[in-house]
Coordinates of C-alpha atoms and ligand atoms in Angstrom, one line a residue:
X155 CA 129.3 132.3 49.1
X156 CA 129.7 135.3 46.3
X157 CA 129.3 138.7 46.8
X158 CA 126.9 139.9 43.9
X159 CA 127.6 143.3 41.9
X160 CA 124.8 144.7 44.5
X161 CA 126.7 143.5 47.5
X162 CA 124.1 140.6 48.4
X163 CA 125.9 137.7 49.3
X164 CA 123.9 134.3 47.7
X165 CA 125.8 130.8 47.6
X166 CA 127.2 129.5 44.6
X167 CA 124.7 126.4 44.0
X168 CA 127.1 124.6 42.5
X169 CA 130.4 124.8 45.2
X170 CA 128.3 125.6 48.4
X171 CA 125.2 123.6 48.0
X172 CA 125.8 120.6 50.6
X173 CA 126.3 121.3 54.4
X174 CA 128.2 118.3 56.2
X175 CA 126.6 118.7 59.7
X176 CA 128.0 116.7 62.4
X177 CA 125.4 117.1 65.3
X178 CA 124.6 116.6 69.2
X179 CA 126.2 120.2 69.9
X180 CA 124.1 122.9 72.0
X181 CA 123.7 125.9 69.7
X182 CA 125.2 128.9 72.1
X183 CA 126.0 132.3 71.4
X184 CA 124.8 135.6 70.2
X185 CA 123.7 136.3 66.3
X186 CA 121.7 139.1 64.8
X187 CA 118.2 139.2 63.2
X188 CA 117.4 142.1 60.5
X189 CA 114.4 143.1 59.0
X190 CA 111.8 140.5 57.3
X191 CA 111.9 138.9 54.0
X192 CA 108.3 138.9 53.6
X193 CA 108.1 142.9 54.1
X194 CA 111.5 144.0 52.6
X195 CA 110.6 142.6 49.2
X196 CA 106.8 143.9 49.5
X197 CA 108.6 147.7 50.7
X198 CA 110.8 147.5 47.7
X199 CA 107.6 146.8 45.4
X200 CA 105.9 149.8 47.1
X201 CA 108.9 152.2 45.5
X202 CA 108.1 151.7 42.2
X203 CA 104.7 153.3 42.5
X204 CA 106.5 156.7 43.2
X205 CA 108.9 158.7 41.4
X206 CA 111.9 159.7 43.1
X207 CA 114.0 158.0 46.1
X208 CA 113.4 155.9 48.6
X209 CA 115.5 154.3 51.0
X210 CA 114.9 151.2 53.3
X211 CA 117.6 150.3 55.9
X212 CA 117.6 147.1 58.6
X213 CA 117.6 144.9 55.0
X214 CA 118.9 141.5 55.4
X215 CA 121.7 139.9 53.4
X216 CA 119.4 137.4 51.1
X217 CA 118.7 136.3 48.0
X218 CA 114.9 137.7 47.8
X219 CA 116.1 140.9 48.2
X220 CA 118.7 140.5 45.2
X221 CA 115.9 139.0 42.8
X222 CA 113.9 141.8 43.5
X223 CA 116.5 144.2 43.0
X224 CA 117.2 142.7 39.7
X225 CA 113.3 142.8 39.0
X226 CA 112.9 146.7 39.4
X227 CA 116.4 146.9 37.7
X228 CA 114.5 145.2 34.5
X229 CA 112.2 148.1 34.7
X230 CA 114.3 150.4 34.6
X231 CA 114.5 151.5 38.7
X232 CA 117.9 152.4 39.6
X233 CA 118.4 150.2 42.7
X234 CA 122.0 149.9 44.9
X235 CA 122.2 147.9 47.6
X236 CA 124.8 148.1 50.6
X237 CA 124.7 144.4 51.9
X238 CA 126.7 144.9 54.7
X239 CA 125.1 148.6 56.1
X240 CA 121.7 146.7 55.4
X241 CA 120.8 149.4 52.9
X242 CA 119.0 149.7 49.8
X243 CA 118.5 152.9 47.9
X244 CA 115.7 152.6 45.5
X245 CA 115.3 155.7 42.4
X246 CA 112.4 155.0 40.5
X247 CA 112.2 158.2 38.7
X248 CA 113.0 156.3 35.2
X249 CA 110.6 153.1 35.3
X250 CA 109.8 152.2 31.8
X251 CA 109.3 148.9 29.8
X252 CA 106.3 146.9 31.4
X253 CA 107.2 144.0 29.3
X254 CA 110.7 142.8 29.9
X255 CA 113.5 139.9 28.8
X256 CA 114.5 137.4 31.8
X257 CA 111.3 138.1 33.8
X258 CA 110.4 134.4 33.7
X259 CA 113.9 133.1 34.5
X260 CA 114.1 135.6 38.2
X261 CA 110.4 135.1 39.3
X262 CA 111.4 131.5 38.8
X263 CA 112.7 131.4 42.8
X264 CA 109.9 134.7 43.7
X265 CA 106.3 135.5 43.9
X266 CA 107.0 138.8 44.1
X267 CA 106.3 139.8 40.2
X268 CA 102.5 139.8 41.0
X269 CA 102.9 142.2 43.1
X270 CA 104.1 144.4 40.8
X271 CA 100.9 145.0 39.0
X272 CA 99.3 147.3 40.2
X273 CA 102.6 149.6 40.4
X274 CA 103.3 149.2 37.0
X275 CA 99.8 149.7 35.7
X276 CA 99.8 153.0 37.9
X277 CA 103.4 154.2 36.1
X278 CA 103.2 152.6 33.0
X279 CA 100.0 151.4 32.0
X280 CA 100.2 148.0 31.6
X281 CA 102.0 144.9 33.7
X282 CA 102.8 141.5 32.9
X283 CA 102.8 138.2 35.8
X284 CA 105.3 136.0 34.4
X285 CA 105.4 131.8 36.3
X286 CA 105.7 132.4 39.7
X287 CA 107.8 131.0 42.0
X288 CA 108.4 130.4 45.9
X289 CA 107.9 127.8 47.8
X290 CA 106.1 124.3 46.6
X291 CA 103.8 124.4 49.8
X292 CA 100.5 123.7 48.2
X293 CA 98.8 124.6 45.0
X294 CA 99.2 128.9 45.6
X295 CA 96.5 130.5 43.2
X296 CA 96.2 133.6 42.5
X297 CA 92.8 133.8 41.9
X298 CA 91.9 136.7 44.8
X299 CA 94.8 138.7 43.5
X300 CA 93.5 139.0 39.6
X301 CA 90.0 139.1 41.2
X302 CA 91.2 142.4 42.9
X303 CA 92.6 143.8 39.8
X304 CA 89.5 143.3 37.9
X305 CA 87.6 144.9 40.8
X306 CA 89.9 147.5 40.6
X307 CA 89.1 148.1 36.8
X308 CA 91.9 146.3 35.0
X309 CA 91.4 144.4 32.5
X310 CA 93.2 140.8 32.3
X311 CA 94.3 138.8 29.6
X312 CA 95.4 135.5 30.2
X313 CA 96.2 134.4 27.1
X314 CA 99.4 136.9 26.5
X315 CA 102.2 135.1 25.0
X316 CA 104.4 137.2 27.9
X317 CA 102.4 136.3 31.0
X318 CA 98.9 137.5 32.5
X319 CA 98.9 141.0 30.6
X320 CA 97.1 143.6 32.9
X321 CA 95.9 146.8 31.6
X322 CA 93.7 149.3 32.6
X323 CA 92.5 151.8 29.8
X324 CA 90.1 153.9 32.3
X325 CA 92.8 153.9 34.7
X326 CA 92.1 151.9 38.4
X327 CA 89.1 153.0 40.9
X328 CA 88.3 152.5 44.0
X329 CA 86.1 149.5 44.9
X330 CA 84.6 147.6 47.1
X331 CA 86.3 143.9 47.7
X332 CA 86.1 140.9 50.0
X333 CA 88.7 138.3 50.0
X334 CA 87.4 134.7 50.6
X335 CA 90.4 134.0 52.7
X336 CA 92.9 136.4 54.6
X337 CA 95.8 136.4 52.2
X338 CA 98.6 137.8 53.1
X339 CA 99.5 138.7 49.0
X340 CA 95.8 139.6 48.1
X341 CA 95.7 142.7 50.5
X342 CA 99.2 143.6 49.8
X343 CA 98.1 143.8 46.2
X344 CA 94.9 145.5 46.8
X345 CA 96.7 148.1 49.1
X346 CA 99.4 148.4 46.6
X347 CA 96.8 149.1 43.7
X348 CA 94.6 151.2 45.4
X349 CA 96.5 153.7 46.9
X350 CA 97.0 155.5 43.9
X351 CA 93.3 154.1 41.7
X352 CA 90.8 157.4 42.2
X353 CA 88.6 157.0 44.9
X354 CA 88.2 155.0 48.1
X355 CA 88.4 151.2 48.4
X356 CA 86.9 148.9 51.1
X357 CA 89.2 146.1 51.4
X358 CA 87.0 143.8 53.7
X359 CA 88.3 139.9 55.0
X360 CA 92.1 141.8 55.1
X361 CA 95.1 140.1 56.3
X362 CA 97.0 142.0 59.3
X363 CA 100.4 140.8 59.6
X364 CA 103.1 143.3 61.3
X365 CA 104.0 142.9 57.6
X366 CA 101.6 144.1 56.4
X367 CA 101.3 146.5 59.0
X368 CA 104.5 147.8 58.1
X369 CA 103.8 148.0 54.6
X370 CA 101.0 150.6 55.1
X371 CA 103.3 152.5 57.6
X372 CA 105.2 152.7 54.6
X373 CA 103.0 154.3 51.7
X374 CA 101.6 156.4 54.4
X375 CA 104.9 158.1 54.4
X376 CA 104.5 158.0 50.6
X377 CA 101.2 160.2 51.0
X378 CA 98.6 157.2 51.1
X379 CA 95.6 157.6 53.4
X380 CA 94.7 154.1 54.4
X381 CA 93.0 153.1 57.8
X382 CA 91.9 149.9 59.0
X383 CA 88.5 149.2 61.4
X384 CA 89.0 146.4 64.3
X385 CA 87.4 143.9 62.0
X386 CA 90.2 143.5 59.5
X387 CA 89.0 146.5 56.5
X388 CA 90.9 148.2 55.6
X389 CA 90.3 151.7 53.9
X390 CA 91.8 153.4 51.3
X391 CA 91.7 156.8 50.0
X392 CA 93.4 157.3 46.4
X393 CA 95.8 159.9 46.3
X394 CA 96.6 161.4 42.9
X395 CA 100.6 160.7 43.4
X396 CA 103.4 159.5 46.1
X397 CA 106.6 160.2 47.1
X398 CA 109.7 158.4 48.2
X399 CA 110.5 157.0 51.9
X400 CA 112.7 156.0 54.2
X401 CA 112.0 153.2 56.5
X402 CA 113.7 150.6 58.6
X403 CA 112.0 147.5 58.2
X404 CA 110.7 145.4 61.2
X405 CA 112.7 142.6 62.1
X406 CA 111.8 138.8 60.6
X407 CA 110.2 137.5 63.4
X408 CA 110.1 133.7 61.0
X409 CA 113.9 133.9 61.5
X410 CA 113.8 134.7 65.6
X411 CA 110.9 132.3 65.8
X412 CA 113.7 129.6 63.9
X413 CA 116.5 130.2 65.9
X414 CA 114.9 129.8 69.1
X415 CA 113.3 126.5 68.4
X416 CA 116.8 125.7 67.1
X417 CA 117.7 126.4 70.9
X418 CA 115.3 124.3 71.8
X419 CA 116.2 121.6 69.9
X420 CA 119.8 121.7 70.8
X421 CA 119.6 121.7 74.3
X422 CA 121.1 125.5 73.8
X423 CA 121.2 129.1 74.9
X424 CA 120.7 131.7 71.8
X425 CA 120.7 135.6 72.0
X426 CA 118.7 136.5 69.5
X427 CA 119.5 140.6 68.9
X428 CA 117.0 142.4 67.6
X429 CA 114.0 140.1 67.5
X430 CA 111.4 142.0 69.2
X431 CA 107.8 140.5 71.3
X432 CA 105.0 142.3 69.9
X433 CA 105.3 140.3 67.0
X434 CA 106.2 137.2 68.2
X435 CA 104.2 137.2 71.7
X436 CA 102.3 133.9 70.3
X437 CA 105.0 132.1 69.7
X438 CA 106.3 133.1 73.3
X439 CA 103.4 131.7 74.5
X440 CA 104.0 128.1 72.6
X441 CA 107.5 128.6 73.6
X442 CA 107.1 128.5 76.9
X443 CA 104.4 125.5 77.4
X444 CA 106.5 123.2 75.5
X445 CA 109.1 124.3 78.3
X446 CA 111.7 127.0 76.7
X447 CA 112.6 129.5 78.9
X448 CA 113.2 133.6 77.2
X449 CA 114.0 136.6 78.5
X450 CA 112.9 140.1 76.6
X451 CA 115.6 142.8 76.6
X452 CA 115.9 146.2 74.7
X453 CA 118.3 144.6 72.3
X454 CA 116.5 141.2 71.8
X455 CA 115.1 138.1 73.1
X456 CA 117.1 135.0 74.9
X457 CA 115.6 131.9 74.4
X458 CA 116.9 128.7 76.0
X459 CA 116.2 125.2 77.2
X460 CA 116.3 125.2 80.5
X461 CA 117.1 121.0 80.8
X462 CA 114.7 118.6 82.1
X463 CA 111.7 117.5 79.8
X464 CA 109.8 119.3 77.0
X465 CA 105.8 118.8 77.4
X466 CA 104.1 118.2 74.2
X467 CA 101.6 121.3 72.9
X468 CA 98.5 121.1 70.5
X469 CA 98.6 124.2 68.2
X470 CA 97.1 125.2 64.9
X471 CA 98.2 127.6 62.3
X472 CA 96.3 130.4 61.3
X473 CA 96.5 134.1 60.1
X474 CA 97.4 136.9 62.6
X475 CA 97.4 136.9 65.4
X476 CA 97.1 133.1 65.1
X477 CA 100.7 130.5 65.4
X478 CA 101.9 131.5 61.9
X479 CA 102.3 128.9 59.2
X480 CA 106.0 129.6 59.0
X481 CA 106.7 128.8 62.2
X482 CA 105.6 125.1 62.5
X483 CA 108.0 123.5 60.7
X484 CA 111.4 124.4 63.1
X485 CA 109.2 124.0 66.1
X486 CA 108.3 120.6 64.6
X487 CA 111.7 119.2 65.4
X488 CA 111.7 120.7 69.2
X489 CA 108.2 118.6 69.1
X490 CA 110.3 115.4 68.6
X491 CA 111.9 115.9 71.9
X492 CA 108.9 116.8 73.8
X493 CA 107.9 114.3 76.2
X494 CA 104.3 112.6 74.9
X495 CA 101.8 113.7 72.0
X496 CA 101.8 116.6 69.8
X497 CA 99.7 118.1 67.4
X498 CA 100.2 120.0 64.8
X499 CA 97.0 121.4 62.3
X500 CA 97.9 123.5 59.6
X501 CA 95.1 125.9 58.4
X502 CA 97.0 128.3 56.1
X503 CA 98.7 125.7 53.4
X504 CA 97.1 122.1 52.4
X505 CA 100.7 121.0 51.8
X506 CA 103.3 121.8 54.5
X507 CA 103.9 119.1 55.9
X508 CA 106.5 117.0 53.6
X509 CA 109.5 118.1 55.5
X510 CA 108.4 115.6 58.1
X511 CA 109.2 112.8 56.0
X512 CA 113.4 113.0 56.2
X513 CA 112.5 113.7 60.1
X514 CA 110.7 110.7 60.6
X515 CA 114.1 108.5 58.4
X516 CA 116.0 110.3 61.0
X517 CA 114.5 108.6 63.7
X518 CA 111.3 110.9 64.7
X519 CA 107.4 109.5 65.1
X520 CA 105.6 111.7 63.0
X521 CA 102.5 110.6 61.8
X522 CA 100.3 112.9 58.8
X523 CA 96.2 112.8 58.8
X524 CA 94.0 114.4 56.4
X525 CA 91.4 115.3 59.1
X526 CA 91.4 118.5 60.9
X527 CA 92.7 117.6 64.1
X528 CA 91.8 120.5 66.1
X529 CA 89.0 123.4 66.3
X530 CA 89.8 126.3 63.9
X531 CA 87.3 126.7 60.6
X532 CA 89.7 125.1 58.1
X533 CA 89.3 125.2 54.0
X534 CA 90.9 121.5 54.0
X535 CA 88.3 119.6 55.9
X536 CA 87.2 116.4 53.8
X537 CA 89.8 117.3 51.2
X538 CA 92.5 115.4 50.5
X539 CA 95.3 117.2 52.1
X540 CA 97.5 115.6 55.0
X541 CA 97.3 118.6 57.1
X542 CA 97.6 117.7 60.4
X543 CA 100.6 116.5 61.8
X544 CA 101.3 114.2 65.5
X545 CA 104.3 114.3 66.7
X546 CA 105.6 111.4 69.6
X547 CA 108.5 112.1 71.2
X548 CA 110.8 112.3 72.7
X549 CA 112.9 110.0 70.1
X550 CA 116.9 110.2 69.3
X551 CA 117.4 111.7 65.3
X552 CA 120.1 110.0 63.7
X553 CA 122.1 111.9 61.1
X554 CA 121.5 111.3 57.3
X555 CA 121.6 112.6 53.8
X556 CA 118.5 115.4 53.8
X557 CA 117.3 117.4 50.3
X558 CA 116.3 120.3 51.3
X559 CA 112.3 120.6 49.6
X560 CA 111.7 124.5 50.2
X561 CA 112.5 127.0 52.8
X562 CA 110.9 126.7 56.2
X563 CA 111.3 123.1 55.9
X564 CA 114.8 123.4 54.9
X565 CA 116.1 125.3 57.9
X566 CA 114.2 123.0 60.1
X567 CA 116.5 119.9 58.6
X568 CA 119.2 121.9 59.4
X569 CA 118.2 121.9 62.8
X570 CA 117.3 118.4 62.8
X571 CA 120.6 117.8 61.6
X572 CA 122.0 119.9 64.5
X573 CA 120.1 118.2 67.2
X574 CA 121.0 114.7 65.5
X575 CA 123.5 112.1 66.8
X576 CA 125.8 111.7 64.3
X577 CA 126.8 113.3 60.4
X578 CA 124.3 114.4 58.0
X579 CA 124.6 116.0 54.2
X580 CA 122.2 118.4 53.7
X581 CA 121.6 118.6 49.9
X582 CA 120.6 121.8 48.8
X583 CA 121.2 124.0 51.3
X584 CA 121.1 127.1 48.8
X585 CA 117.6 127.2 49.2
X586 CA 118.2 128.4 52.6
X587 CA 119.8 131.6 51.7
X588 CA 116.2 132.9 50.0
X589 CA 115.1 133.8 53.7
X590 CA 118.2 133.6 56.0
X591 CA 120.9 135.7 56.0
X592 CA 124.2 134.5 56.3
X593 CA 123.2 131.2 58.1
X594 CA 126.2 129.9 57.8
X595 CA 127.9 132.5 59.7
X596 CA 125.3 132.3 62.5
X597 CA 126.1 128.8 62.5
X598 CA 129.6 129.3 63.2
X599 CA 129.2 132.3 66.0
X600 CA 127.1 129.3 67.8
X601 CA 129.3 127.1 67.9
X602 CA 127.8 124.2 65.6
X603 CA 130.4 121.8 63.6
X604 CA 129.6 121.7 59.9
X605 CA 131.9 122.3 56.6
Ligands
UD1_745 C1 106.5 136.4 50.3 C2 105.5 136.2 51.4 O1 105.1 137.2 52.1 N1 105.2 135.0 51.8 C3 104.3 134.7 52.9 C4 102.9 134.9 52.5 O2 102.6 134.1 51.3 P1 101.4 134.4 50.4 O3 101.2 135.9 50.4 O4 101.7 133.7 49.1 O5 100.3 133.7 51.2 P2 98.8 134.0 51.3 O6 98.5 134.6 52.6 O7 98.4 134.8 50.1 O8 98.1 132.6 51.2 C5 97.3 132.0 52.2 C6 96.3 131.1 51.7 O9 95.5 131.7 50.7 C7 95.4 131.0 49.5 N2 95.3 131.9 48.4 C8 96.1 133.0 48.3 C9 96.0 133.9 47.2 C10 95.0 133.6 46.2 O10 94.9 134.4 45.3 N3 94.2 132.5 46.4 C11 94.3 131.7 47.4 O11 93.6 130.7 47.5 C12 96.8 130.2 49.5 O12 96.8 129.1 48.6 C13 97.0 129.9 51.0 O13 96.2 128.7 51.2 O14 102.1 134.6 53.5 C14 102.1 133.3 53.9 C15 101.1 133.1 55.0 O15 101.5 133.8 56.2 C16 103.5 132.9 54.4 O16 103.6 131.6 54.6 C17 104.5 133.3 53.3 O17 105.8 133.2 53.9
PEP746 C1 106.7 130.5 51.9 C2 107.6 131.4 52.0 O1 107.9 132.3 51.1 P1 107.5 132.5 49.6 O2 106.1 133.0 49.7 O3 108.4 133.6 49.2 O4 107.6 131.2 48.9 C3 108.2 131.6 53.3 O5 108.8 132.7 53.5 O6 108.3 130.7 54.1

């Protein structure tokens, strides 16, 4: 690992990125959970729209938070972050220069730049999406988010030799829009672009993620006026300017959900400080019919296998409050030691289930169908997608070489590899540290043997 000038800690892809994993060992211990990648980076996005300082704390030690540090750095926001205090100061009193050098080459790993459109139009007049990057989990338009825009009043040029060029010449107004689909990044861009357009926006067909949740918690300390009605629209008042924050961001209840099917599928006994239930209470609930036992304290959440058999569960992945997306894959692998059938049917992503393909080499009985094996509306019925997964266990993994193919899919090899008989390279293990901090360490404090 090296310590960036910003404090972050990312691996050094070309020393660090295989993990030797001999496995069969419990997990046991204690580690620490901070605040969640997919909120931190969306906070940081939120300071830009405000001059003056801001100040998020609870920030975890990962890569996404260093790319988007650099991003608002390239725009002139004076950004320092305190890896080990979990704190990043944010000073956007100088953004300037819409149109920047290196762009392309950080949004390369992020998706984050698109999010900055509606911030930078606000303060500068003009934005620019580069390529985007993330994870390779399905085709990830980003058709609802320029729809917005345009809603909005912006204007957008796709043909810019710099990226999608977004301008606004009558400024942004408040409008009334409808996403097809509850995307998580569509309402964050339409809250983060209305807040300051004049007017009052009806954001109707919202996504309501405790991230997102969050993220309005935030501008309203900023001076936004936003509500939201039971049925998922959201309201928002323009305000004619914002002010800094300070926030401590809600703990990554992807990583606690991770960790506790890594207990799970390790026979072990993990502490898990700071993960807290509201957001994770359906995952609890999966948790405990496949046969993990937890306990809720004021610091965090226990989770265990209690021995005996797992029992197999049938669950589909939705939006909030439904079995997040990001949580299937790690639960996957505790599905290969349940006892009978399982079924898996993703609704959010068409193509999330190619990790299952190095499980199944190592021994597991996976098999993929493009039907929709369960009940929930899905957008990938009669399309080609494998998006529904059954899982037959239990069955012994044997260690092997594994290539890690994206994030979520990545950690759960690494708990494949943990639970397996035997050693396993995991090939591209960098990946990793995008969404979880210091995994290595956390390894360590629980006992696993690796090198
Ligand atoms: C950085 C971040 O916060 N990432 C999370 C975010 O991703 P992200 O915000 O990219 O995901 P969305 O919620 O936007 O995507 C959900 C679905 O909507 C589709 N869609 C989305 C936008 C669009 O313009 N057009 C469109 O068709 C996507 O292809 C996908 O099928 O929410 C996902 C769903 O909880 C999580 O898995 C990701 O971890
Ligand atoms: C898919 C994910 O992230 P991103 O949207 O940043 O690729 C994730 O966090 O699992």
């Amino acid at each position: 690992m090296t310590e960036s000038k910003d404090g972050v800690f990312t691996s050094d892809a070309a020393n660090d990125d295989v993990l030797h994993v001999v496995g069969g060992k419990p997990l046991n211990g204690t580690i620490k959970v901070r605040g969640a990648k997919n909120f931190v980076s969306k906070a940081m996005v939120a300071a830009l729209l405000a001059p003056g300082r801001s100040v998020l704390k609870n920030v975890p030690e990962i890569r996404d938070v260093h790319v988007v540090s650099d991003l608002l750095r390239l725009h002139g926001v004076d950004v320092e972050v305190d890896g080990a205090n979990g704190i990043v100061n944010i000073d956007a009193t100088h953004v300037q220069l819409a149109d920047v050098a290196d762009v392309d080459t950080l949004s390369g790993s992020s998706r984050i730049p698109i999010l900055f459109s509606g911030p930078l139009v606000h303060r500068l007049g003009e934005a620019f999406i580069p390529a985007l990057g993330g994870c390779n989990i399905g085709g990830r338009p980003i058709d609802f988010h320029l729809e917005t825009l345009r809603k909005l009043g912006a204007t957008v040029d796709k043909e810019h030799k710099d990226g999608i060029h977004i301008t606004a010449p009558k400024g942004l107004h408040g409008a009334k829009i409808h996403l097809p689909y509850p995307s998580v990044g569509a309402t964050e861009q339409t809250l983060l672009a209305a807040v300051l357009a004049e007017g009052k926006t009806e954001l109707s067909g919202a996504a309501i993620e405790p991230e997102i949740m969050d993220l309005v918690a935030v501008l309203q300390k900023m001076g936004a006026v936003i509500s939201v009605d039971v049925d998922r629209t959201f309201r928002i008042e323009g305000v004619k300017q914002l002010k800094g924050f300070t926030h401590t961001a809600l703990t990554d209840r992807i990583e606690a959900a991770s960790w506790a099917s890594a207990a799970l599928a390790t026979h072990g006994d993990i502490f898990v400080k700071g993960a807290t239930q509201p957001e994770m209470m359906t995952f609890l609930n999966v948790f405990r019919k496949v046969g993990g036992e937890f306990d809720v304290t004021d610091r965090g959440i226990r989770f265990w296998h209690p021995g005996g058999d797992l029992h197999p569960v049938a669950i589909e992945t939705d939006v909030h409050p439904g079995f997040m997306t990001d949580w299937q894959q790690p639960l996957v692998v505790a599905l290969t030691q349940a006892n009978g059938l399982s079924i898996v049917h993703e609704t959010v992503y068409e193509n999330r289930f190619g990790f299952t393909k190095p499980l199944v080499q190592m021994g597991a009985t996976i098999q993929l169908y493009r039907e929709c094996l369960g009940s929930l509306p899905c957008r990938f019925q009669q399309r080609n997608y494998k998006h529904s997964a059954v899982i037959f266990g239990p069955t012994p993994l044997t260690g092997r070489d594994i290539d890690v193919p994206d994030l979520r899919g990545g950690f759960s090899h690494l708990i494949a590899a943990l639970a397996a008989k035997g050693p396993s390279d995991v090939h591209g293990i960098s990946l990793i540290d995008r969404g979880y901090a210091d995994f290595r360490g956390k390894l360590d404090a629980l006992g696993a043997d690796f090198s």
